[in-house]
JSON list of C-alpha atoms and ligand atoms in Angstrom, two decimals:
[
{"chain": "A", "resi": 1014, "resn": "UNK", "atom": "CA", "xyz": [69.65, 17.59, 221.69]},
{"chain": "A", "resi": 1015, "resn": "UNK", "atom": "CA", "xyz": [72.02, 20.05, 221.73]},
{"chain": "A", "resi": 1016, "resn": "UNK", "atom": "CA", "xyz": [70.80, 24.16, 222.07]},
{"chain": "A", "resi": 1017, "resn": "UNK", "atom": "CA", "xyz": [71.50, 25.45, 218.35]},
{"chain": "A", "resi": 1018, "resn": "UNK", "atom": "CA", "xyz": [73.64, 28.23, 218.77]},
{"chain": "A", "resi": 1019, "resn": "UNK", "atom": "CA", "xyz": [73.04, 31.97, 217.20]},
{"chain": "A", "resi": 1020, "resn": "UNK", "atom": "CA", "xyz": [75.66, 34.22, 215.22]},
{"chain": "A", "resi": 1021, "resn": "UNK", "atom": "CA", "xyz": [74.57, 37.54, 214.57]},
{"chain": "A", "resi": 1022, "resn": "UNK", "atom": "CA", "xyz": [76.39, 38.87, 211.48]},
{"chain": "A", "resi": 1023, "resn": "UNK", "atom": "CA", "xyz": [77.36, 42.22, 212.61]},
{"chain": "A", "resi": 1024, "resn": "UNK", "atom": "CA", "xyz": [77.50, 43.07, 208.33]},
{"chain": "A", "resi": 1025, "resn": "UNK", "atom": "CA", "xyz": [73.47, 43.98, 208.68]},
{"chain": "A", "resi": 1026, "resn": "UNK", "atom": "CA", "xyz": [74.16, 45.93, 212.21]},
{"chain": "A", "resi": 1027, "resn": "UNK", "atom": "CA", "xyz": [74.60, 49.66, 212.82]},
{"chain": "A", "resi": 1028, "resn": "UNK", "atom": "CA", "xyz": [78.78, 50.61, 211.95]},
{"chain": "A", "resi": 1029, "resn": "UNK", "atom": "CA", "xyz": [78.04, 54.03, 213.38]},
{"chain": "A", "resi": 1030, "resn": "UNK", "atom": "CA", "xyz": [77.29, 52.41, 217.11]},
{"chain": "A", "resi": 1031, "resn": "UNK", "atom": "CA", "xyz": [78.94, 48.13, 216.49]},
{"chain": "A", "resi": 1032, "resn": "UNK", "atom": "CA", "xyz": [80.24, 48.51, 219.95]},
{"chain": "A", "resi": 1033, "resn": "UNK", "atom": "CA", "xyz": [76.58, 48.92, 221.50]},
{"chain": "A", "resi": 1034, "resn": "UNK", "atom": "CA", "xyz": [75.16, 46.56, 218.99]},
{"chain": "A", "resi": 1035, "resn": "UNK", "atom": "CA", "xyz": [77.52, 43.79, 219.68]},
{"chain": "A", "resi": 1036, "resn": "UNK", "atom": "CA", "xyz": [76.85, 44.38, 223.67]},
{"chain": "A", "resi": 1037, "resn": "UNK", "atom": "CA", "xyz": [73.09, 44.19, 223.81]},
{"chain": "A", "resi": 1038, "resn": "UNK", "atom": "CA", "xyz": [73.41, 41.06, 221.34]},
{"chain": "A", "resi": 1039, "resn": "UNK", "atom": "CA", "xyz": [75.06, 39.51, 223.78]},
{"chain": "A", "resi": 1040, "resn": "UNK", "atom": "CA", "xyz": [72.80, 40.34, 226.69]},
{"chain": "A", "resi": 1041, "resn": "UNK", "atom": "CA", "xyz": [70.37, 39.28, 224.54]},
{"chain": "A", "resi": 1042, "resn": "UNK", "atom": "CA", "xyz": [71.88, 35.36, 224.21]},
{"chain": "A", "resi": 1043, "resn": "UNK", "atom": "CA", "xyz": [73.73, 35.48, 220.94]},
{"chain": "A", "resi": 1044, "resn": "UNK", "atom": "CA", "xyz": [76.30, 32.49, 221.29]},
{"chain": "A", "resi": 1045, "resn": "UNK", "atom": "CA", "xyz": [79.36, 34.04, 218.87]},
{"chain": "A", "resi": 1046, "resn": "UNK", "atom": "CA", "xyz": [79.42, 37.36, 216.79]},
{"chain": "A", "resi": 1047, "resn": "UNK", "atom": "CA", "xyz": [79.77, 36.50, 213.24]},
{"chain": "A", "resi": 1048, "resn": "UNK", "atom": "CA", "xyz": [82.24, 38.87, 210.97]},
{"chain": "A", "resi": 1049, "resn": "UNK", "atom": "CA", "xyz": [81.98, 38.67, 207.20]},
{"chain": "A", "resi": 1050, "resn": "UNK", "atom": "CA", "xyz": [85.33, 39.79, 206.33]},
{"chain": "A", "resi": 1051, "resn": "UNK", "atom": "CA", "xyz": [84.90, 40.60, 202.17]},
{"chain": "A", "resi": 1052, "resn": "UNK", "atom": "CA", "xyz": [87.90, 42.31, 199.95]},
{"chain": "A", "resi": 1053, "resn": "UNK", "atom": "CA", "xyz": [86.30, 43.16, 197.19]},
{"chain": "A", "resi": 1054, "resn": "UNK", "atom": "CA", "xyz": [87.75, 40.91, 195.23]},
{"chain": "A", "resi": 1055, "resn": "UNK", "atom": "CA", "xyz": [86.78, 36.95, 195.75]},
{"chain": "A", "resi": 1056, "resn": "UNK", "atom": "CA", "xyz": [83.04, 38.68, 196.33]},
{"chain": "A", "resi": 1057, "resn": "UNK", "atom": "CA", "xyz": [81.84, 41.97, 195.01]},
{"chain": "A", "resi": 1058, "resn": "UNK", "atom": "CA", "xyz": [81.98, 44.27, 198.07]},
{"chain": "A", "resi": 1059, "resn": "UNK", "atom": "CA", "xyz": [84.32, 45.38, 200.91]},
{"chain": "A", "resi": 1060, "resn": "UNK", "atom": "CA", "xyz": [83.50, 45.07, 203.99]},
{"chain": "A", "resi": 1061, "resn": "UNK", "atom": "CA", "xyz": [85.68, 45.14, 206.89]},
{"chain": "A", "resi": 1062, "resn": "UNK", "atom": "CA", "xyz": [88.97, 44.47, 208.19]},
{"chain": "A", "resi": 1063, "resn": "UNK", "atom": "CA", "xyz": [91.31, 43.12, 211.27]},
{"chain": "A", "resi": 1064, "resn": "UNK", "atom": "CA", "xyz": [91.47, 46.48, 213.00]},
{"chain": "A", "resi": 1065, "resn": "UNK", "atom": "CA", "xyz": [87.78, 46.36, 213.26]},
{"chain": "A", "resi": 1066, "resn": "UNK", "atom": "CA", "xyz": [87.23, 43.37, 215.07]},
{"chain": "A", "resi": 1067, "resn": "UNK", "atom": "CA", "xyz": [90.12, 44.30, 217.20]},
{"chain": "A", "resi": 1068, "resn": "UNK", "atom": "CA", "xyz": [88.08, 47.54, 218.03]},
{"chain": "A", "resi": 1069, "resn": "UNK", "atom": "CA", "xyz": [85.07, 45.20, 219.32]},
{"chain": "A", "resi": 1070, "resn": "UNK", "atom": "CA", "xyz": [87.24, 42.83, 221.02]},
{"chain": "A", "resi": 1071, "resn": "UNK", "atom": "CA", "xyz": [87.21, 44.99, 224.05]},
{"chain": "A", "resi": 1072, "resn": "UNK", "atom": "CA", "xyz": [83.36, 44.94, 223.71]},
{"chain": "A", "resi": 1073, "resn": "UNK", "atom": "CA", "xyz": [82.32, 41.75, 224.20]},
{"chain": "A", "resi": 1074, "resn": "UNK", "atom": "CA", "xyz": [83.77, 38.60, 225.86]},
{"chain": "A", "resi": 1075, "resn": "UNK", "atom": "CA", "xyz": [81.73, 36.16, 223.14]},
{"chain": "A", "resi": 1076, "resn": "UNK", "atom": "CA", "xyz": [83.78, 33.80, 221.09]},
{"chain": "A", "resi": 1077, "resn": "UNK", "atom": "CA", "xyz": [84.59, 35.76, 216.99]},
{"chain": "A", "resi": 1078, "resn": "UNK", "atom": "CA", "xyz": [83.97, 33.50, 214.01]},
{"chain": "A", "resi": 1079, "resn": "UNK", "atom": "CA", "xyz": [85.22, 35.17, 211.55]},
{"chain": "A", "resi": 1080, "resn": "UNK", "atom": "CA", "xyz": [84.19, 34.76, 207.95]},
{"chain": "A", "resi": 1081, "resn": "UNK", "atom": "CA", "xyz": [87.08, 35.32, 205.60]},
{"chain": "A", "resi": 1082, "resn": "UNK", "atom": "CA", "xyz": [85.61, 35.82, 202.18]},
{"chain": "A", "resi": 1083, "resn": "UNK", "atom": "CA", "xyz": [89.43, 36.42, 200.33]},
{"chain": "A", "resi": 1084, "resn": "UNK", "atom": "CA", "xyz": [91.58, 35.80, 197.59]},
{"chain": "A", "resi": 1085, "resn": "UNK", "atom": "CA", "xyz": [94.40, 35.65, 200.27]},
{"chain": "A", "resi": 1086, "resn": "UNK", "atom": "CA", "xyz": [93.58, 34.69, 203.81]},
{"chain": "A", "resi": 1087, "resn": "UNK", "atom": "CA", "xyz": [96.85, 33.14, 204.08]},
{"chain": "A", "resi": 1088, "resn": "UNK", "atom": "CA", "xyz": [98.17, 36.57, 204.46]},
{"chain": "A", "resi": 1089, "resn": "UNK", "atom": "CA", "xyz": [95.66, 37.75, 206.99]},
{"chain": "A", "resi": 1090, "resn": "UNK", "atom": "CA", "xyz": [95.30, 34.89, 209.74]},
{"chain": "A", "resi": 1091, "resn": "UNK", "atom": "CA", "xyz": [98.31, 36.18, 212.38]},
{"chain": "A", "resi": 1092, "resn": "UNK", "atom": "CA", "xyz": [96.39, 39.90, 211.97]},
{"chain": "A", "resi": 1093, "resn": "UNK", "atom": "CA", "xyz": [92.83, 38.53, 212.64]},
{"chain": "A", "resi": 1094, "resn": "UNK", "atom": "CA", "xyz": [94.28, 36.31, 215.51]},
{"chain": "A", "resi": 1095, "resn": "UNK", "atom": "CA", "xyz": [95.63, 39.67, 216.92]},
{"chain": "A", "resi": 1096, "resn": "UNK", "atom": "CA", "xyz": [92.36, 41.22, 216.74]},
{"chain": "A", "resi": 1097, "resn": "UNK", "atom": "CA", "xyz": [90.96, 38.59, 218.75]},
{"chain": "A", "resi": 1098, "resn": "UNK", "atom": "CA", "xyz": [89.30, 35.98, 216.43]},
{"chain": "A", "resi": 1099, "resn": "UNK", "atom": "CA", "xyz": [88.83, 32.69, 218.35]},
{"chain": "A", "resi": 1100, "resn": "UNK", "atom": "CA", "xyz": [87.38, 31.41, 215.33]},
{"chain": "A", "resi": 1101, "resn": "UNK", "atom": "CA", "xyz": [88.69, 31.62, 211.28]},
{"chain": "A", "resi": 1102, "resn": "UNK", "atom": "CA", "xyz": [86.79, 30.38, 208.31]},
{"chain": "A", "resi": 1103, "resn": "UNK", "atom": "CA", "xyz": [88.01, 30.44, 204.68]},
{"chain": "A", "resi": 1104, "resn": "UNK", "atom": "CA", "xyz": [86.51, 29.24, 201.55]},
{"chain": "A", "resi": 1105, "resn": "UNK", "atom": "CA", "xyz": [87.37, 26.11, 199.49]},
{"chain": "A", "resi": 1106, "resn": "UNK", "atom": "CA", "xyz": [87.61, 28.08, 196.26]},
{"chain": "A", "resi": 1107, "resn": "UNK", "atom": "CA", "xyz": [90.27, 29.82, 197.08]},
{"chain": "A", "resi": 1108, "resn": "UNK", "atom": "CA", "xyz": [93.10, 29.42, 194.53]},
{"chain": "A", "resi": 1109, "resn": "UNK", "atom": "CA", "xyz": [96.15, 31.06, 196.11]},
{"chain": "A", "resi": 1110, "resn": "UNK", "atom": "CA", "xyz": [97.43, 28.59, 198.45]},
{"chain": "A", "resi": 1111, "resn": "UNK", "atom": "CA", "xyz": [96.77, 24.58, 199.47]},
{"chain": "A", "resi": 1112, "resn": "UNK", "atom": "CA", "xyz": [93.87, 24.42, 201.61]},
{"chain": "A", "resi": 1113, "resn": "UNK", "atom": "CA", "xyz": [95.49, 22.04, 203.78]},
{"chain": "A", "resi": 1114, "resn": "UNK", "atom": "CA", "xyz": [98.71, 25.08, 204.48]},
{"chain": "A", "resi": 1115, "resn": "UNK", "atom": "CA", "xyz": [96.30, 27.36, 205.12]},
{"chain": "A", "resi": 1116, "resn": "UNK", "atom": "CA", "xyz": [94.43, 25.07, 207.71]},
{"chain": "A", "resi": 1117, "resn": "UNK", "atom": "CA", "xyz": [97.53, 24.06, 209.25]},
{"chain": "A", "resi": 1118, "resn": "UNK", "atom": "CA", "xyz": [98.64, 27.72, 209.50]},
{"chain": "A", "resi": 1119, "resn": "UNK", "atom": "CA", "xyz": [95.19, 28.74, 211.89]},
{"chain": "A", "resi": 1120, "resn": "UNK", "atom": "CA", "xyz": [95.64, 25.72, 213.98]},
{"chain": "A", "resi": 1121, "resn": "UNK", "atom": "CA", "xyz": [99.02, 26.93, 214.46]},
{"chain": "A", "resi": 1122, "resn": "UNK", "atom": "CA", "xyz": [97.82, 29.67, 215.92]},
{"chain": "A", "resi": 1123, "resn": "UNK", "atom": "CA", "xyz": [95.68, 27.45, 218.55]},
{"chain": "A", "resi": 1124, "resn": "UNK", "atom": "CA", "xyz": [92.18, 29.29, 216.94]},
{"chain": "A", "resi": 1125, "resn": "UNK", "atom": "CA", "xyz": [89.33, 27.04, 215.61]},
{"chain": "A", "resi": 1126, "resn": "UNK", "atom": "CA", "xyz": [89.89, 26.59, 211.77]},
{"chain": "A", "resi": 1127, "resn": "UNK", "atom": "CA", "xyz": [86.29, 26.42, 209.55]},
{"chain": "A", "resi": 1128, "resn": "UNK", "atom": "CA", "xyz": [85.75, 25.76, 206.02]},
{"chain": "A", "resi": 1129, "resn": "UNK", "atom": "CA", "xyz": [83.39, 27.63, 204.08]},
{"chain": "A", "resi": 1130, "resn": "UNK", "atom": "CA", "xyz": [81.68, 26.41, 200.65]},
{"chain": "A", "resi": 1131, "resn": "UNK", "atom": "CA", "xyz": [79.67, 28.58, 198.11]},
{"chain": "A", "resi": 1132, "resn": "UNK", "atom": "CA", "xyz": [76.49, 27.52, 196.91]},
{"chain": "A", "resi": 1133, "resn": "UNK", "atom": "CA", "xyz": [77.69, 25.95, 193.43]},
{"chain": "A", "resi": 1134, "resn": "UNK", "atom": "CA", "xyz": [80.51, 24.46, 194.98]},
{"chain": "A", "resi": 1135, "resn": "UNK", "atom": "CA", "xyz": [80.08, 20.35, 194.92]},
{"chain": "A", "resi": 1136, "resn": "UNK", "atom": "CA", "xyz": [80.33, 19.72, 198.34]},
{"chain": "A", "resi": 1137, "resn": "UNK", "atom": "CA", "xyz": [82.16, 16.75, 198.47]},
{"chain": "A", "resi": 1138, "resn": "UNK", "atom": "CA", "xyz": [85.41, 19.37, 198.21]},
{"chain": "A", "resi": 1139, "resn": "UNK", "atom": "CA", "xyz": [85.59, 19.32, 201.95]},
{"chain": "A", "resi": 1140, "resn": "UNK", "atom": "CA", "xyz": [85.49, 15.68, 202.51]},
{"chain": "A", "resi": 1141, "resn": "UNK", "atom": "CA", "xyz": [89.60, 15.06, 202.67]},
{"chain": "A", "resi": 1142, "resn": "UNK", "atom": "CA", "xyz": [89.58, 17.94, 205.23]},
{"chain": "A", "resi": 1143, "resn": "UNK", "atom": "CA", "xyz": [86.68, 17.35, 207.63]},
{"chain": "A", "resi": 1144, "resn": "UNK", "atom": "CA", "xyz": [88.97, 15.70, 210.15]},
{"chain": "A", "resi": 1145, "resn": "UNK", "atom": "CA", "xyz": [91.06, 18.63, 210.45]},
{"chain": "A", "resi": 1146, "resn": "UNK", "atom": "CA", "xyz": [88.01, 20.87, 210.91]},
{"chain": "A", "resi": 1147, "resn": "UNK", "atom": "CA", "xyz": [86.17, 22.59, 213.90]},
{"chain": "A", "resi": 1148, "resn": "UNK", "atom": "CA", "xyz": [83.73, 24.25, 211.51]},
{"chain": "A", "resi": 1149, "resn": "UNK", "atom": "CA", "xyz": [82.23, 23.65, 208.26]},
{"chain": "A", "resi": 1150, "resn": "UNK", "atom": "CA", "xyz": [80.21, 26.50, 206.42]},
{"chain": "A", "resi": 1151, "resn": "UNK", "atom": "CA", "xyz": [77.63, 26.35, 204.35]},
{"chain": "A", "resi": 1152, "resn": "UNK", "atom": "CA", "xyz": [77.19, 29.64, 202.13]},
{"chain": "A", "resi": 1153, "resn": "UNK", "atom": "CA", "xyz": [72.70, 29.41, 201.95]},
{"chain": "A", "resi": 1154, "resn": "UNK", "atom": "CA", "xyz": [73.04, 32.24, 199.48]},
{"chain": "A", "resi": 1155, "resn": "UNK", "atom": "CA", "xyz": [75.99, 33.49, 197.44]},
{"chain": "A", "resi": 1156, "resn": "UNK", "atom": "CA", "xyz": [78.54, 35.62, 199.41]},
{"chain": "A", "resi": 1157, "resn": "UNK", "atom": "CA", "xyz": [78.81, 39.10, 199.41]},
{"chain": "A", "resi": 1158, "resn": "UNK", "atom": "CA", "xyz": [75.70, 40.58, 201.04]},
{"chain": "A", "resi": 1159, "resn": "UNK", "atom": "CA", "xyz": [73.66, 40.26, 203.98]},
{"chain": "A", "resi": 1160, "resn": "UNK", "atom": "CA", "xyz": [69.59, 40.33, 202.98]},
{"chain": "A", "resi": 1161, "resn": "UNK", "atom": "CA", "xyz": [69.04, 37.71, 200.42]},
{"chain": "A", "resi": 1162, "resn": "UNK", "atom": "CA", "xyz": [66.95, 34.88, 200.32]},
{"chain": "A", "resi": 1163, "resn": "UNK", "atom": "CA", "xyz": [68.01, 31.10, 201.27]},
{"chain": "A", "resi": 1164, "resn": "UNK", "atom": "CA", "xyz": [68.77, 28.85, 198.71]},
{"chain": "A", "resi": 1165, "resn": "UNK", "atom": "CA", "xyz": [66.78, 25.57, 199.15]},
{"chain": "A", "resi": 1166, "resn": "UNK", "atom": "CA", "xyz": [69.11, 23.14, 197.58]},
{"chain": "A", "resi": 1167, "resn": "UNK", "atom": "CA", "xyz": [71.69, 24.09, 200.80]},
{"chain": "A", "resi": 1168, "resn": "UNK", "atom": "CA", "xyz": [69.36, 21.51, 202.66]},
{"chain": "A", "resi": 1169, "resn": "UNK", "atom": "CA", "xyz": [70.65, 18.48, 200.93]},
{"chain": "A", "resi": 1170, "resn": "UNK", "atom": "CA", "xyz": [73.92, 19.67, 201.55]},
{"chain": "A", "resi": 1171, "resn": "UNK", "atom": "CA", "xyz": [73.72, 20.25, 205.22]},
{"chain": "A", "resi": 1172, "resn": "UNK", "atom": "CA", "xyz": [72.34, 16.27, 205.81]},
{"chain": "A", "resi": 1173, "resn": "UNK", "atom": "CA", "xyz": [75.29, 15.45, 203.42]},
{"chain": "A", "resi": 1174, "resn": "UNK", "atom": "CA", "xyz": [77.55, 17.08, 205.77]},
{"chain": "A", "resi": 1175, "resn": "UNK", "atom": "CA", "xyz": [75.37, 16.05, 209.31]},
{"chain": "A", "resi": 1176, "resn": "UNK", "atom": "CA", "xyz": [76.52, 12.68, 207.82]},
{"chain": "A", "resi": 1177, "resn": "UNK", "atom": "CA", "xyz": [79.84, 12.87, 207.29]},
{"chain": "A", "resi": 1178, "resn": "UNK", "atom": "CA", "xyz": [80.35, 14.60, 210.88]},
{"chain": "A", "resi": 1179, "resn": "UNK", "atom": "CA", "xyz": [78.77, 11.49, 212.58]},
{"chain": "A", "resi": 1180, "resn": "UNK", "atom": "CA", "xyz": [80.87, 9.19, 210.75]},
{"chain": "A", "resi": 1181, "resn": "UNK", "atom": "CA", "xyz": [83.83, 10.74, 211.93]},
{"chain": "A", "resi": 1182, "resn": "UNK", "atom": "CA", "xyz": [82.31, 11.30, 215.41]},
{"chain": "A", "resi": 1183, "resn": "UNK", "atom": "CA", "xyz": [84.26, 14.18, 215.83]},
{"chain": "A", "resi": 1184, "resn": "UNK", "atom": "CA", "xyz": [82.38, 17.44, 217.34]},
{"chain": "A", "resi": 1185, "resn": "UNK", "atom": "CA", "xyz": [82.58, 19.79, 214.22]},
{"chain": "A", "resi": 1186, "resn": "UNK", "atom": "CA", "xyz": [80.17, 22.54, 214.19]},
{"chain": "A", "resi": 1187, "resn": "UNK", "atom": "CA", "xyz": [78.11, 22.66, 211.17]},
{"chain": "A", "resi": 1188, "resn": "UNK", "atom": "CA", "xyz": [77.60, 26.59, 210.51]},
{"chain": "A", "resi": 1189, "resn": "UNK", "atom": "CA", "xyz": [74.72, 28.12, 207.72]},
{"chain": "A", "resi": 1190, "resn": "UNK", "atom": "CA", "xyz": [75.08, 31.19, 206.76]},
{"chain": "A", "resi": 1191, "resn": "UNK", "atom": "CA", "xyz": [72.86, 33.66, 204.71]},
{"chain": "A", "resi": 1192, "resn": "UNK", "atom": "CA", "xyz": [68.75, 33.73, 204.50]},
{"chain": "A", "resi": 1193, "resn": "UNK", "atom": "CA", "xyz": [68.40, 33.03, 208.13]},
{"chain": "A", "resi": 1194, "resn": "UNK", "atom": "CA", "xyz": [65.05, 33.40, 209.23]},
{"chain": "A", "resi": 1195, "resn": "UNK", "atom": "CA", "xyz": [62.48, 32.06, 211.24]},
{"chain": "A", "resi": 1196, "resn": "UNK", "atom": "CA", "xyz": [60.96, 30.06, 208.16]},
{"chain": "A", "resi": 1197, "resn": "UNK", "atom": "CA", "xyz": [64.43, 28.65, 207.27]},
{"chain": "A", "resi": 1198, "resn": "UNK", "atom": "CA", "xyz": [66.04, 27.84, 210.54]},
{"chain": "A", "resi": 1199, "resn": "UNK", "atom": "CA", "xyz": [63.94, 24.98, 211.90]},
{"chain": "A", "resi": 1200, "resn": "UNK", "atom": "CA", "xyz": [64.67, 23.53, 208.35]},
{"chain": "A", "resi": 1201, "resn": "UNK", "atom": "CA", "xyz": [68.09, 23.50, 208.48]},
{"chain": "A", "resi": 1202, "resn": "UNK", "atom": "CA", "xyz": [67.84, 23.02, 212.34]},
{"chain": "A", "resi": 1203, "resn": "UNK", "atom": "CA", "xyz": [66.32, 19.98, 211.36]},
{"chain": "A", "resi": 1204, "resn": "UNK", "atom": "CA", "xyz": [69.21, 18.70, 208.73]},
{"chain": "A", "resi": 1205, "resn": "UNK", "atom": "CA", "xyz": [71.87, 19.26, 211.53]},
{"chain": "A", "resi": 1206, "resn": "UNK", "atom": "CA", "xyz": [72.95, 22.48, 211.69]},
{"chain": "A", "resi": 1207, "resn": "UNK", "atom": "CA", "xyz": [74.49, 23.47, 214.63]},
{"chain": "A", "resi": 1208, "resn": "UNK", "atom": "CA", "xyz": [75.43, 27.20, 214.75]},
{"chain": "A", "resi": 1209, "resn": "UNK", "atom": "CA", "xyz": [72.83, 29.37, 212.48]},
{"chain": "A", "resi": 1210, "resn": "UNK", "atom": "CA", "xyz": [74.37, 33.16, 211.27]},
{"chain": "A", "resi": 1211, "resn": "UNK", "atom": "CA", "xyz": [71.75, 35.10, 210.72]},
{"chain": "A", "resi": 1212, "resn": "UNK", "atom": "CA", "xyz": [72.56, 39.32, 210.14]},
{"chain": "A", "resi": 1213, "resn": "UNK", "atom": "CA", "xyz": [69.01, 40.65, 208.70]},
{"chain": "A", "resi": 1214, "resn": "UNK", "atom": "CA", "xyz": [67.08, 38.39, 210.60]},
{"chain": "A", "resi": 1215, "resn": "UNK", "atom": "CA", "xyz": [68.83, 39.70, 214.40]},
{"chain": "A", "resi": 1216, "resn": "UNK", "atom": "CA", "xyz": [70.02, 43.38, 213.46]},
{"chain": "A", "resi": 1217, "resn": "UNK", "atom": "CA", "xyz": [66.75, 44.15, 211.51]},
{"chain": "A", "resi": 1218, "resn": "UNK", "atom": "CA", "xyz": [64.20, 43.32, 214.42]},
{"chain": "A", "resi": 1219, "resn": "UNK", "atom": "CA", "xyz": [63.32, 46.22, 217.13]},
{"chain": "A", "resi": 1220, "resn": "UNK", "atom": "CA", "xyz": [63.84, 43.26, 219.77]},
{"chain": "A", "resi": 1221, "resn": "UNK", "atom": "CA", "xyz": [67.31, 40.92, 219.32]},
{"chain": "A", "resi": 1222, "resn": "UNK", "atom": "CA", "xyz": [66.65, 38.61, 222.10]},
{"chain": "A", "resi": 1223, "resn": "UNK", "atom": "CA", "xyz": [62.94, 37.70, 220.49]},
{"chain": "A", "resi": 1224, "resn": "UNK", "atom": "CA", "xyz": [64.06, 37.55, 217.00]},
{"chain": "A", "resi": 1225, "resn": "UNK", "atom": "CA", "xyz": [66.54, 35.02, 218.07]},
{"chain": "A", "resi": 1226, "resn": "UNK", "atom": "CA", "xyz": [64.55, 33.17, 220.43]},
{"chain": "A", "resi": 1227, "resn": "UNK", "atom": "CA", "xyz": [62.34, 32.88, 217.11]},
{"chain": "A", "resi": 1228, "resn": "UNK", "atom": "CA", "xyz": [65.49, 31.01, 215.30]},
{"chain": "A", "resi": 1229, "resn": "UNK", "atom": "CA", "xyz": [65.90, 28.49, 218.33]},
{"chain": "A", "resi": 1230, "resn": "UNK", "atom": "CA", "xyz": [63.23, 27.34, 218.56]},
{"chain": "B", "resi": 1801, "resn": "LIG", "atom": "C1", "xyz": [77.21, 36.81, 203.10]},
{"chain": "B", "resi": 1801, "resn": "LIG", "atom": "C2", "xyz": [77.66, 36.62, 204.55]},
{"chain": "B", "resi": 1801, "resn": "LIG", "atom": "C3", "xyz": [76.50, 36.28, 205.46]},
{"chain": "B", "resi": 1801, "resn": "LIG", "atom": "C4", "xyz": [75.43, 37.37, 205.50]},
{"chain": "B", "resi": 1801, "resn": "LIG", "atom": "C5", "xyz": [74.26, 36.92, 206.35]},
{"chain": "B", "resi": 1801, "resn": "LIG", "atom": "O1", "xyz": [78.34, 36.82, 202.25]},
{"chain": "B", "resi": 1801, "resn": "LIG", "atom": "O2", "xyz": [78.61, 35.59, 204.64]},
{"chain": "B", "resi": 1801, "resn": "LIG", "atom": "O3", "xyz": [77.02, 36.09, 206.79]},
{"chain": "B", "resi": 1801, "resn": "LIG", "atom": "O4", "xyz": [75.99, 38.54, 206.06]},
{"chain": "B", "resi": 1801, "resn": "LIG", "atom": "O5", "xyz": [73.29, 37.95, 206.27]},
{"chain": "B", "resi": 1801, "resn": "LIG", "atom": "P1", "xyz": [71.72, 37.56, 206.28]},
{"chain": "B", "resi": 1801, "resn": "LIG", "atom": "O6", "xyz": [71.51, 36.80, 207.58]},
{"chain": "B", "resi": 1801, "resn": "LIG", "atom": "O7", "xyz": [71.04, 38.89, 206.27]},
{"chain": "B", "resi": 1801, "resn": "LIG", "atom": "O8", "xyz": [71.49, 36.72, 205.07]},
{"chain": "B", "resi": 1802, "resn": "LIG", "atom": "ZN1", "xyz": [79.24, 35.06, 206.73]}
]
C-alpha cells in the first residue's frame, strides 16, 4: 500500500515568517507544499501570487502543487513555472479557454498538470481528460478558504475517481483538498486518495510532524 502523501496548504500558515514555516514542514515529513493561488474573482478572496512561491522556492527543495483557483490560468502557467511550480492544477469550471489547451500548455512546460473539481461539479467532467492527467483534485469543501468543514458527499466521488484511475492503470495522484483532519483522512484514505492537503489541520497544531503523522495513519 502505498504511504499517503501530506500537502500542507501554506494559505492557513504564518505570511509574516512562510519561509520558516515551509522549512520545519519539511523537516517535519510533509511530501509537497500546497499553494492555493485565488484572484478574487473565480472564488471570493485573494490570496497569493507567482512572485510568492518564487520567494519560497529557495526555501525548500519539496516538489510545489500549486492550486490555481482562476478565471485565467492560461495566462499564468509560464509565470508559476518560473517561480518553481513542479506541479499546476486548474479547475474544470473554468470558462475562458478549452481545458484540453490549457492542459496541453503545462505539459508543455514538462510540469505535472492536475485537474481540480468543485464540490457541485458532476464529476464525470474529468472523465475525457483523466489520461492526460498526473493529478486529479477533489475540492472537500468549496474553494476560497482554508478552515471549513469536509463535505461528506466528496467520498463517493473519490471511489468514483479511485475507479476510473485503475481502469486506466495509469499512476495519477488522486489529491483532496479542504476539511482535512484526522477524522476525515482515514475516510478518504480509505476511498483512494493518494495525496491529502490539509492547511488548518498542519499550520494550526503546536507540533507539524504529529499532526501529520495523525493524517497518515
Ligand atoms: C480552499 C483551498 C484548500 C484549503 C485547505 O480553497 O483550496 O487548499 O486551503 O485548508 P483546510 O485544510 O484548512 O481546509
Ligand atoms: Zn487548495
Amino acid at each position: 500500500m502505498k504511504k499517503v502523501k501530506i500537502a500542507p496548504s501554506i494559505l492557513a500558515a504564518d505570511f509574516s515568517q512562510l519561509g520558516e514555516d515551509v522549512q520545519k514542514v519539511e523537516e517535519s515529513g510533509a511530501d509537497l507544499i500546497h499553494f492555493d493561488i485565488m484572484d478574487g474573482h473565480f472564488v471570493p478572496n485573494l490570496t497569493m501570487g507567482a512572485e510568492l512561491v518564487k520567494s519560497i522556492r529557495r526555501h525548500t527543495e519539496l516538489p510545489f502543487d500549486v492550486h490555481l483557483m482562476m478565471t485565467h490560468p492560461q495566462d499564468y502557467i509560464e509565470s508559476f513555472v518560473n517561480a518553481g511550480a513542479d506541479l499546476i492544477t486548474i479547475h474544470t469550471e473554468i470558462v475562458t479557454a478549452p481545458i484540453d489547451v490549457v492542459i496541453e500548455k503545462i505539459k508543455s512546460f514538462n510540469v505535472q498538470v492536475g485537474l481540480a473539481t468543485r464540490p457541485q461539479t458532476p464529476i464525470s467532467v474529468i472523465d475525457p481528460y483523466l489520461p492526460d492527467l498526473d493529478l486529479v483534485l477533489l475540492m472537500s469543501v468549496e474553494p476560497g478558504f482554508g478552515g471549513q468543514k469536509f463535505i461528506p458527499d466528496t467520498l463517493d466521488k473519490i471511489s468514483y475517481v479511485d475507479q476510473k484511475i485503475k481502469e486506466i492503470g495509469k499512476p495519477i495522484d488522486l489529491e483532496v483538498d479542504g476539511g482535512i483532519n484526522e477524522k476525515t483522512a482515514p475516510l478518504v484514505i480509505e476511498r483512494g486518495a493518494t495525496i491529502l492537503v490539509a492547511g488548518t489541520a498542519v499550520f494550526k497544531q503546536s507540533n507539524y510532524a504529529d499532526a501529520m503523522n495523525q493524517l497518515r495513519h
